[in-house]
mmCIF file of C-alpha atoms in Angstrom:
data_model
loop_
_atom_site.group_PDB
_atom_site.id
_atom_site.type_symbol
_atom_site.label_atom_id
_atom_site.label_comp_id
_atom_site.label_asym_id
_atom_site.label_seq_id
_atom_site.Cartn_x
_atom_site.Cartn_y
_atom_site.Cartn_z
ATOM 1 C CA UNK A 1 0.000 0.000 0.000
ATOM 2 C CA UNK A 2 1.674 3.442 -0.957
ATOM 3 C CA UNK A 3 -0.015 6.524 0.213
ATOM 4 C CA UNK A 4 -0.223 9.373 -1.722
ATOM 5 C CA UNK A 5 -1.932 13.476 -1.281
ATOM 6 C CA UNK A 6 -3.343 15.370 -3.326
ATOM 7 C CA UNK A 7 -4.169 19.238 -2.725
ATOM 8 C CA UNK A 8 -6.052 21.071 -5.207
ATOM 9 C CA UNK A 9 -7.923 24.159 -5.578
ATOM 10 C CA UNK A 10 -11.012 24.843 -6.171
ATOM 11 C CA UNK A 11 -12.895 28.067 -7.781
ATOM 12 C CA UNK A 12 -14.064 30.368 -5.514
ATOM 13 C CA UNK A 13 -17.000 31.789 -7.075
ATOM 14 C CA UNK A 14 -19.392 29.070 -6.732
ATOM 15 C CA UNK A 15 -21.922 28.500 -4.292
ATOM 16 C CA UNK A 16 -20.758 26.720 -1.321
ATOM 17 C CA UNK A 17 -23.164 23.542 -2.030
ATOM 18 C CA UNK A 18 -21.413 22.704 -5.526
ATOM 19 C CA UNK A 19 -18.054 22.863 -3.837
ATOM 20 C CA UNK A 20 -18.874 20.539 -1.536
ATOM 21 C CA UNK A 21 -20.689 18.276 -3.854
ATOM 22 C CA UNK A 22 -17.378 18.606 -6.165
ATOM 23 C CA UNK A 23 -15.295 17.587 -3.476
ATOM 24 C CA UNK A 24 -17.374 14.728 -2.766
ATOM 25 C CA UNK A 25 -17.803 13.865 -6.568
ATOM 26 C CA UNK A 26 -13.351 13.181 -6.272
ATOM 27 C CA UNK A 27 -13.567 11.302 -2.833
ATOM 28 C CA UNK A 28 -16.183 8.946 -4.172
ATOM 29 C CA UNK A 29 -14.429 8.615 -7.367
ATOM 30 C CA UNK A 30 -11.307 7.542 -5.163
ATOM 31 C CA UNK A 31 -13.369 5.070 -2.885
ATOM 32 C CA UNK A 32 -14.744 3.706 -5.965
ATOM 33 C CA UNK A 33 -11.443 2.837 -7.730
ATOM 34 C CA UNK A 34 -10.965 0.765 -4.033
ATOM 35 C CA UNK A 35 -9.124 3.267 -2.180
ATOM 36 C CA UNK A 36 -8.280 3.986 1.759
ATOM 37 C CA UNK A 37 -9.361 7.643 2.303
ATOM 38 C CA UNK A 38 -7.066 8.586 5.048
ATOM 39 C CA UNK A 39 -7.943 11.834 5.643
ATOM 40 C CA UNK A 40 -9.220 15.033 3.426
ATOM 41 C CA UNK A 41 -8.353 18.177 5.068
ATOM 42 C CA UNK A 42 -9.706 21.059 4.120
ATOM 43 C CA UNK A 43 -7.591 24.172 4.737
ATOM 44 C CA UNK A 44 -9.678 26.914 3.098
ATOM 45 C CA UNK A 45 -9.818 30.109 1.077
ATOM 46 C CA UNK A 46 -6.214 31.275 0.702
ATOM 47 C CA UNK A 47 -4.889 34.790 -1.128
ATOM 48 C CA UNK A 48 -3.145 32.832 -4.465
ATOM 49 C CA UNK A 49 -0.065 34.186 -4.811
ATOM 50 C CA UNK A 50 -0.625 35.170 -8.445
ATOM 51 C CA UNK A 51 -4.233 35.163 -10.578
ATOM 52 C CA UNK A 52 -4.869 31.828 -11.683
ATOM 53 C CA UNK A 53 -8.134 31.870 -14.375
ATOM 54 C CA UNK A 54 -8.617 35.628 -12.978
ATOM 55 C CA UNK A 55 -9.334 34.524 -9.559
ATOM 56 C CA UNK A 56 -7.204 36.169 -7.164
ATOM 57 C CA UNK A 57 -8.559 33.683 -4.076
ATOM 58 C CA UNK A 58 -8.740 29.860 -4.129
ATOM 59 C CA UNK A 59 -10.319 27.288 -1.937
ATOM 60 C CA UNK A 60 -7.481 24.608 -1.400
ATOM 61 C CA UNK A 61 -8.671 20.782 -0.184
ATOM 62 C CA UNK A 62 -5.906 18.063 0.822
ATOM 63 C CA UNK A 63 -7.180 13.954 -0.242
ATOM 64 C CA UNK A 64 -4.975 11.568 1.470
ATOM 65 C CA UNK A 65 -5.272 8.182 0.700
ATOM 66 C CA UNK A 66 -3.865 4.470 0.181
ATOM 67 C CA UNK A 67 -4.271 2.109 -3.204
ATOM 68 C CA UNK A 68 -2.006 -0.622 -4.172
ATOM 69 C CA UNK A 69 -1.362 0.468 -7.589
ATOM 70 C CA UNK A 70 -0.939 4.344 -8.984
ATOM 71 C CA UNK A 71 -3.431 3.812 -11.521
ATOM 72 C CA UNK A 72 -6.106 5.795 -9.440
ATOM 73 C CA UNK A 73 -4.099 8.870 -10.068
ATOM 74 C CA UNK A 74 -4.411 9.044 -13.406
ATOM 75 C CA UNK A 75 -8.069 8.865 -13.517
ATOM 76 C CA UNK A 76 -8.622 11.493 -10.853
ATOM 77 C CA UNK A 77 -5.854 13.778 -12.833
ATOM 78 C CA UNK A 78 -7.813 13.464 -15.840
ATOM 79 C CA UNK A 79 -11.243 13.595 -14.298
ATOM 80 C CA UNK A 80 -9.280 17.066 -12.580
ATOM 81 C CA UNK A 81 -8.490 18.332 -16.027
ATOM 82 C CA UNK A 82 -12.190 18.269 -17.177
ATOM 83 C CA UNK A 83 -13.298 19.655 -14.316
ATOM 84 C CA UNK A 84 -13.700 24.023 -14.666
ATOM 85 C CA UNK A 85 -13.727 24.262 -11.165
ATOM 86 C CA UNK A 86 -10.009 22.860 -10.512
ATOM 87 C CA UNK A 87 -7.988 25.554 -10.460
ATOM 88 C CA UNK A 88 -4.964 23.972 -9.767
ATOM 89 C CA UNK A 89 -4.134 19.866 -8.514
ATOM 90 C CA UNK A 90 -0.872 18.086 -7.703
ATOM 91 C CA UNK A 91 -0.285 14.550 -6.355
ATOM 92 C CA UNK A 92 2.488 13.770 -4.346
ATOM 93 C CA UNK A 93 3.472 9.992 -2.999
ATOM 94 C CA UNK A 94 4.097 10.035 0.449
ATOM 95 C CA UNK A 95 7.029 8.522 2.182
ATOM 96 C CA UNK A 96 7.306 7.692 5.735
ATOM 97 C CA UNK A 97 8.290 11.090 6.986
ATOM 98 C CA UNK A 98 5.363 12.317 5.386
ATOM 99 C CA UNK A 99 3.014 10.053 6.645
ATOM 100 C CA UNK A 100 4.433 10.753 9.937
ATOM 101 C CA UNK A 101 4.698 14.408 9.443
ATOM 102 C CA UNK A 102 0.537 14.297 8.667
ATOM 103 C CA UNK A 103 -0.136 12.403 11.437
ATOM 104 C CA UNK A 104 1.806 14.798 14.345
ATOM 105 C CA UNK A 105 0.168 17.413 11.931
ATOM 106 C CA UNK A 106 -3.425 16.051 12.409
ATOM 107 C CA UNK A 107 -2.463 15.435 16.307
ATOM 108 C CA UNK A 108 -1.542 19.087 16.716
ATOM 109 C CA UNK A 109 2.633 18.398 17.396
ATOM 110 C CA UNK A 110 3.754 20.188 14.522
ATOM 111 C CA UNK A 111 1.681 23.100 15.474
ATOM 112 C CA UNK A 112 3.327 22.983 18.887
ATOM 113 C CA UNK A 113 6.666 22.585 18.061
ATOM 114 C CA UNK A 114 6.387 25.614 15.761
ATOM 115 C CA UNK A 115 5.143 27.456 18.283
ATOM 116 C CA UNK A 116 7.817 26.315 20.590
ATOM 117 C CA UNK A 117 10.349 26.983 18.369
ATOM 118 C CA UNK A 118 9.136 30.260 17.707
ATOM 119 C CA UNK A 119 8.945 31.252 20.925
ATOM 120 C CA UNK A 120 12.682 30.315 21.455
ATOM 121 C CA UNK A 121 13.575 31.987 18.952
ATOM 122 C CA UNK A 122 11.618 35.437 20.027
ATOM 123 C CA UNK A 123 13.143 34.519 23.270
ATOM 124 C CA UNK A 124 16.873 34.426 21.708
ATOM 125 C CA UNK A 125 16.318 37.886 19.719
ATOM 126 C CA UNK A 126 15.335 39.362 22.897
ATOM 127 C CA UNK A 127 18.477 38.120 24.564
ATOM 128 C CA UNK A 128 20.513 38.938 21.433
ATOM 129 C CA UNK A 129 19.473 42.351 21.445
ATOM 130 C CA UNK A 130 19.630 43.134 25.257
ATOM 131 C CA UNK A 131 22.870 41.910 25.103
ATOM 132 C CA UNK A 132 23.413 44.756 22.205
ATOM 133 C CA UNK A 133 22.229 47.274 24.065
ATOM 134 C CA UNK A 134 24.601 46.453 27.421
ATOM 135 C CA UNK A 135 27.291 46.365 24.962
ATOM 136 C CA UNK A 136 26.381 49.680 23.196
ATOM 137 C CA UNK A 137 26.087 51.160 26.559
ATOM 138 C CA UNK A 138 29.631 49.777 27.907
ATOM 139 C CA UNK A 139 30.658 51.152 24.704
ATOM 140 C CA UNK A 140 29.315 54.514 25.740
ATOM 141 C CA UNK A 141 31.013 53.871 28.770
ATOM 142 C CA UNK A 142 34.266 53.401 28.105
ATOM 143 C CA UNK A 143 34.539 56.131 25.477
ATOM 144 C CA UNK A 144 33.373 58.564 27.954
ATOM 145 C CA UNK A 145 36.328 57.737 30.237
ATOM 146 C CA UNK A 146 38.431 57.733 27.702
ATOM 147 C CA UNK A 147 37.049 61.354 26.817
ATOM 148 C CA UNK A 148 37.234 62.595 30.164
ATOM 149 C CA UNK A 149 40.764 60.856 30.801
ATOM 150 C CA UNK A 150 41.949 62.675 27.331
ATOM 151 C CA UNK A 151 40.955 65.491 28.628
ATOM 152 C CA UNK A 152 43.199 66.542 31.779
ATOM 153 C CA UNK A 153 46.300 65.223 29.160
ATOM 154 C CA UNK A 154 46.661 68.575 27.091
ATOM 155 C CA UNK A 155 47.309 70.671 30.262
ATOM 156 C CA UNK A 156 50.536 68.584 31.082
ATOM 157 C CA UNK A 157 51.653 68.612 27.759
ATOM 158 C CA UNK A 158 51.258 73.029 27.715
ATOM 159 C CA UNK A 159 52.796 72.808 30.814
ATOM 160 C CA UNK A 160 56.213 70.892 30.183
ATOM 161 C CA UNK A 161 57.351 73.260 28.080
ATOM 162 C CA UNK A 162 57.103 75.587 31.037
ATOM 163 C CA UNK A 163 59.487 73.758 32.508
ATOM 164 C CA UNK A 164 61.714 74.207 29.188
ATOM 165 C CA UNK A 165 61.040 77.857 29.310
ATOM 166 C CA UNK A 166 62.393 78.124 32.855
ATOM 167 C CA UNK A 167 65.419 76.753 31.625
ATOM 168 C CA UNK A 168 65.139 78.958 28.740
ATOM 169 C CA UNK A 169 65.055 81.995 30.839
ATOM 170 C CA UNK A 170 68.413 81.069 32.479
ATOM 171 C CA UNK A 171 70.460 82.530 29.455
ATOM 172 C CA UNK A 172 68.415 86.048 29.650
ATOM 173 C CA UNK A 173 71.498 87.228 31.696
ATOM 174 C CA UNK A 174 73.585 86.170 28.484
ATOM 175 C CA UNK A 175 71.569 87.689 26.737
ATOM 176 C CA UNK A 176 72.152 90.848 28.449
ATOM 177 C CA UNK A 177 75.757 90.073 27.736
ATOM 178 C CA UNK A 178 75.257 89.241 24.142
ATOM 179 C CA UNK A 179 75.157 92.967 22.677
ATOM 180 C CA UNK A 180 79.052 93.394 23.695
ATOM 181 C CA UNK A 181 79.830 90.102 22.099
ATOM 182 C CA UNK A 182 79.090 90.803 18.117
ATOM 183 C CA UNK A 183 81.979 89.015 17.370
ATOM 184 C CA UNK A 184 80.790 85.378 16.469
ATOM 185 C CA UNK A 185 84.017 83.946 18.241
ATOM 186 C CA UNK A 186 83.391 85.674 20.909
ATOM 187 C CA UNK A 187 79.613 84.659 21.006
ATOM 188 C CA UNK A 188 80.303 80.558 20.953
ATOM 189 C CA UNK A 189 82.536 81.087 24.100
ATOM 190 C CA UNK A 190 79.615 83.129 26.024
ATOM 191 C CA UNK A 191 76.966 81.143 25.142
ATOM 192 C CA UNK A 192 78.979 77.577 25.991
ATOM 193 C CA UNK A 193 79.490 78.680 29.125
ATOM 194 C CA UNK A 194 75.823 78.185 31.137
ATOM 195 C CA UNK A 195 75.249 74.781 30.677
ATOM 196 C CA UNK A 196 71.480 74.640 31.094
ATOM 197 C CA UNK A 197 71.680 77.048 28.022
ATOM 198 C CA UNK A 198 73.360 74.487 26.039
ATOM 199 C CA UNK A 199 71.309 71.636 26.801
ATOM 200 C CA UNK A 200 68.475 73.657 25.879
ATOM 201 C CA UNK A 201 69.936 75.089 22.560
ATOM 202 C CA UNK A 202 72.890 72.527 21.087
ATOM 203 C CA UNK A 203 73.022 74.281 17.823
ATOM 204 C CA UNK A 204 74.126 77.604 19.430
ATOM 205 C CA UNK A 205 77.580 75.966 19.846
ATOM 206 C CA UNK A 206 78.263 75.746 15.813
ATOM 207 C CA UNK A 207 76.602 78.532 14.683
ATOM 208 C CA UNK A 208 79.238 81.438 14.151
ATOM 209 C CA UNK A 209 76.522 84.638 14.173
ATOM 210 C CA UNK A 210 74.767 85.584 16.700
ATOM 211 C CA UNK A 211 71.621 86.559 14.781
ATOM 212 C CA UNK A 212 71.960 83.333 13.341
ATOM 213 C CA UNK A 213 71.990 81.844 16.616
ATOM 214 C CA UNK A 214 68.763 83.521 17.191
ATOM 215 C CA UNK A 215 67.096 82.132 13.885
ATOM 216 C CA UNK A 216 68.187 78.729 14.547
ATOM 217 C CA UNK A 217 66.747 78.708 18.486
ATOM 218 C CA UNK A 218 63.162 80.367 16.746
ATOM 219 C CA UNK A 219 63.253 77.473 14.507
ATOM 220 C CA UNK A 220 63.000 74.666 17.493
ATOM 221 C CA UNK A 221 59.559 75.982 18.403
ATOM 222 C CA UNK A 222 57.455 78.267 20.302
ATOM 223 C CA UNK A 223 58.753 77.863 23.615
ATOM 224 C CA UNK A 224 61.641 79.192 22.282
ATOM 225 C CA UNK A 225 60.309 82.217 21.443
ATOM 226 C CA UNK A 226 61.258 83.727 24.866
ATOM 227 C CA UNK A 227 64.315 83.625 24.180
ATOM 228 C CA UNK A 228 64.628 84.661 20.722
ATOM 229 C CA UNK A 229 62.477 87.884 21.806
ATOM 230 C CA UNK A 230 64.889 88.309 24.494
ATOM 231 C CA UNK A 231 67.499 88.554 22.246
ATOM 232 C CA UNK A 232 66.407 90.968 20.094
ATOM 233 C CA UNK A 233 65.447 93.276 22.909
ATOM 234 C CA UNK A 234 69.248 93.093 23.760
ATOM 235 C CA UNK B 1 52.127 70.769 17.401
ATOM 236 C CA UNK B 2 50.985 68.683 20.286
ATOM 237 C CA UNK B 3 47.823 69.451 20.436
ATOM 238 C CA UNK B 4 47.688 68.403 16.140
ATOM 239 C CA UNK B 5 48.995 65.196 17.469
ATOM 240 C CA UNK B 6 46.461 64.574 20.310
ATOM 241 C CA UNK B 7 43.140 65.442 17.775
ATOM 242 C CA UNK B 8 44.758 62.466 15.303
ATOM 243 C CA UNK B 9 45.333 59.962 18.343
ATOM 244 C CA UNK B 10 41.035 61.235 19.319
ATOM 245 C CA UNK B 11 39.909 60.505 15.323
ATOM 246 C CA UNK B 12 41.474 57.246 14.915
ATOM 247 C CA UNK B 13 39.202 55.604 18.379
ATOM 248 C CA UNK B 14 36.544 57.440 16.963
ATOM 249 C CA UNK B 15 37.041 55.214 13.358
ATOM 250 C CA UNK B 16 37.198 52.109 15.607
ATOM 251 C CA UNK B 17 33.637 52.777 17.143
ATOM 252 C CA UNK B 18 32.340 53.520 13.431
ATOM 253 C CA UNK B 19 32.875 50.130 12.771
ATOM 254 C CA UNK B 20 30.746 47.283 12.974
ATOM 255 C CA UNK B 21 31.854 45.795 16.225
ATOM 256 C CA UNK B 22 30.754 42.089 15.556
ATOM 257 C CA UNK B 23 32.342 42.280 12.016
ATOM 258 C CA UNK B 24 34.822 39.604 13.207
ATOM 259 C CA UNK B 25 33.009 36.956 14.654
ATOM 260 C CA UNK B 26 31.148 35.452 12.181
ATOM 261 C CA UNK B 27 28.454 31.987 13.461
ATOM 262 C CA UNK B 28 29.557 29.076 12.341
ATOM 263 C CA UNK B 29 26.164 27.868 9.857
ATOM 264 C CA UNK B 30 24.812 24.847 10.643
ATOM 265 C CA UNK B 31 21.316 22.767 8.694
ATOM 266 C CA UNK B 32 18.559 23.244 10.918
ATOM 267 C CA UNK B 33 17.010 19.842 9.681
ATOM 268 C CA UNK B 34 19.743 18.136 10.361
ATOM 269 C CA UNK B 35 20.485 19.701 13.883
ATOM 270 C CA UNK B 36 16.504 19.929 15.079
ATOM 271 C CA UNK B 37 16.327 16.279 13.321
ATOM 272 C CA UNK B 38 13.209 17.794 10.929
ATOM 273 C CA UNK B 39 12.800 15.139 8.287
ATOM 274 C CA UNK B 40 9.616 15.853 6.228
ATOM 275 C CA UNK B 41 9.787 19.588 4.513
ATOM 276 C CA UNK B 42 5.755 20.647 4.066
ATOM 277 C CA UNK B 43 4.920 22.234 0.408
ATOM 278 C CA UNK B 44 2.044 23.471 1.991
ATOM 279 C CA UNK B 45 3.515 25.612 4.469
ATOM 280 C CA UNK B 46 4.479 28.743 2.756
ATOM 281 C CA UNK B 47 5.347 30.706 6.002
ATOM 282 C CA UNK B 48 8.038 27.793 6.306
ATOM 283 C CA UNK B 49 9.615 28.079 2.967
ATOM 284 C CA UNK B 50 10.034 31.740 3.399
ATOM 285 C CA UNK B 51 12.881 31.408 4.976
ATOM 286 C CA UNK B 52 14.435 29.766 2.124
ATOM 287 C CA UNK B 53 13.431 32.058 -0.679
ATOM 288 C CA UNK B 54 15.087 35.918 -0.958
ATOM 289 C CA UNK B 55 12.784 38.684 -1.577
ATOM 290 C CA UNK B 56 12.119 38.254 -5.295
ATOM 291 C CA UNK B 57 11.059 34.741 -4.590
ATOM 292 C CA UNK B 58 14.398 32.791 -5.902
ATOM 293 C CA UNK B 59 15.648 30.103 -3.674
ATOM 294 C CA UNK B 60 18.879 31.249 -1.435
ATOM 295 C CA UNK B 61 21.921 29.462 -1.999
ATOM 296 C CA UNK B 62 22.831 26.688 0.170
ATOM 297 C CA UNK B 63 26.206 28.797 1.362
ATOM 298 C CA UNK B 64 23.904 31.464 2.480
ATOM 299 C CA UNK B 65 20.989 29.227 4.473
ATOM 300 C CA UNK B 66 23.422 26.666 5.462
ATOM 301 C CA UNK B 67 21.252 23.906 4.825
ATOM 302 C CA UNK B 68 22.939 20.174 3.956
ATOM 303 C CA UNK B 69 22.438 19.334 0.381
ATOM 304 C CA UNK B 70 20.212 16.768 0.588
ATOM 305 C CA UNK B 71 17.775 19.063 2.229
ATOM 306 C CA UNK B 72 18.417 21.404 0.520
ATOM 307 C CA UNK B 73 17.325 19.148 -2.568
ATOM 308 C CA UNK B 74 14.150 19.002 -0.598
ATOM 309 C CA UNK B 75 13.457 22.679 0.057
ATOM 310 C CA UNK B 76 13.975 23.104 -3.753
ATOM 311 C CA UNK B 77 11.347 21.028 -4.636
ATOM 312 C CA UNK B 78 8.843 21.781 -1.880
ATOM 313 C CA UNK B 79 9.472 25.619 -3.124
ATOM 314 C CA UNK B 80 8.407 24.126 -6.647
ATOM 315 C CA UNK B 81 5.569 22.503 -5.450
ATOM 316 C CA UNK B 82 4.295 25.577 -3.332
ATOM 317 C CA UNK B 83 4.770 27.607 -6.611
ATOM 318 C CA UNK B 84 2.759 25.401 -8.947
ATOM 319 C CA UNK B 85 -0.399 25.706 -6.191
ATOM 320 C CA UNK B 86 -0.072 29.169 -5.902
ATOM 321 C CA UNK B 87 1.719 28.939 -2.765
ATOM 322 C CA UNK B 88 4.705 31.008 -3.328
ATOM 323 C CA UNK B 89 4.960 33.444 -6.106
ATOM 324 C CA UNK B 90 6.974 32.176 -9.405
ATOM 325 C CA UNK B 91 8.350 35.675 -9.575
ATOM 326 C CA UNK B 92 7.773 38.661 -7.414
ATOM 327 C CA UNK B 93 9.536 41.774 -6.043
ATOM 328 C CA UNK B 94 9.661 42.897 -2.041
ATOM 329 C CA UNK B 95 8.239 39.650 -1.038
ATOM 330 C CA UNK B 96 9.358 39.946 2.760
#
């Protein structure tokens, strides 16, 4: 015994008695050929996904049944192709998953296992995107630390060149000095001599004039500028 | 200069955050028949095959839904099926 299904779908726009008779017109056909009706399920109207005969809704039946030989099918098909009211029909031999899967469908399982599984997975979203938003939030978080730790950083970095311009400052007093010494020689012996000066300033050392002494310290940076004032004031 | 250095150091975390955070762990894809041990696939269960169809009502590629090829030789022809009886659209545009 093989079982087979077949769904088909019937016209709308008759009255509901002729469906009904139609349908019964197929099952008795079936019965008569010596077939096991094993269930005809009747799922409804349904919205066809695309006009079929210029109907836009359809009225779809499920036959399942049991014969020895196929040979049934090909009379219903036929009788199915005659008939104006068959939208659409297809037969499908059922192996034993599909028997099985009718049966938990007919007992209600598959219904609750979808709705268990749906449920997990409505339950995992949920989880999924809580777990976004602490992370979005942490996120937040940490860049706001980070913001607020940036922050105090610039103020050391202004003020260690305060501590450059104190040293800076030291070689004011050469500067006072400098005027008598226009005489580069002269100049690389007075400004060697503080040592903070030369730390500060290394190039003063080679350079022979003393203005370009003063264009080379302007070119180390701002800081600087202190000094390089300072030096043209003297 | 400093401070030039510190607003470069500020735009590059600000590039990091930009970016998709989860770009690097990608799920390992598993079949769902297979793993939830679903052996019949229904023709008549549109809301089912959904899943398996992109928005102009083509069938995804196994690489993207992950499914084993022997169901996903079964999807294919339950999608058919589901066409023929009106089902599922043969073609369509913004199905989901």
């Amino acid at each position: 015994m093989r079982q087979y299904e077949t769904t088909f779908i019937v016209a709308p726009a008759l009255p509901d008695g002729e469906i009904k008779k139609a349908v019964k017109n197929y099952k008795d056909l079936l019965e008569k050929e010596g077939c096991e009706i094993v269930h005809v399920d009747e799922i409804g109207v349904r919205q066809l996904a695309y006009p079929i005969k210029k109907n836009n809704t359809g009225i779809y039946y499920t036959i399942e049944y049991k014969t020895e030989t196929g040979e049934v099918i090909d009379k219903l098909e036929l009788a199915f192709r005659r008939d104006e009211r068959i939208l659409r029909f297809l037969s499908v031999k059922l192996d034993k998953y599909g028997i099985k899967y009718n049966e938990d469908k007919r007992a209600g399982i598959i219904d609750e296992r979808k709705n268990k599984l749906a449920a997990e997975r409505a339950k995992k979203r949920e989880e999924e995107e809580a777990k976004n938003k602490a992370r979005k939030a942490t996120n937040n978080n940490n860049r706001r630390k980070k913001k607020s730790a940036s922050k105090p950083k610039p103020e050391p970095t202004v003020e260690v060149p305060a501590d450059v311009a104190k040293t800076v400052e030291v070689p004011a007093d050469v500067a006072k000095t400098e005027p008598t010494v226009e005489v580069p020689a002269d100049v690389a012996k007075t400004v060697e001599v503080p040592a903070d000066v030369a730390k500060a300033t290394e190039t003063v050392e080679t350079v022979d004039a003393a203005v370009d002494v003063a264009e080379e310290v302007s070119l180390d940076g701002d800081i600087l500028g202190d000094l390089t004032d300072s030096d043209n004031k003297g | 200069m400093a401070v030039q250095r510190r607003a470069g150091r500020t735009s590059r975390e600000d590039i990091k955050f930009l970016s998709n955070p989860n770009i690097g762990n990608n799920r390992k894809k598993y079949c769902r028949f297979r793993k939830y041990g679903i052996k019949h696939i229904d023709y008549k269960d549109p809301d089912f095959l959904l899943q398996f169809i992109n928005e102009q009502g083509k069938l995804l590629p196994r690489r993207i839904t992950g499914n084993s090829l022997k169901y996903q030789r079964k999807i294919a022809t339950a999608v058919k099926r589901a066409r023929h009886l009106a089902m599922l659209p043969y073609v369509a545009d913004l199905l989901k």
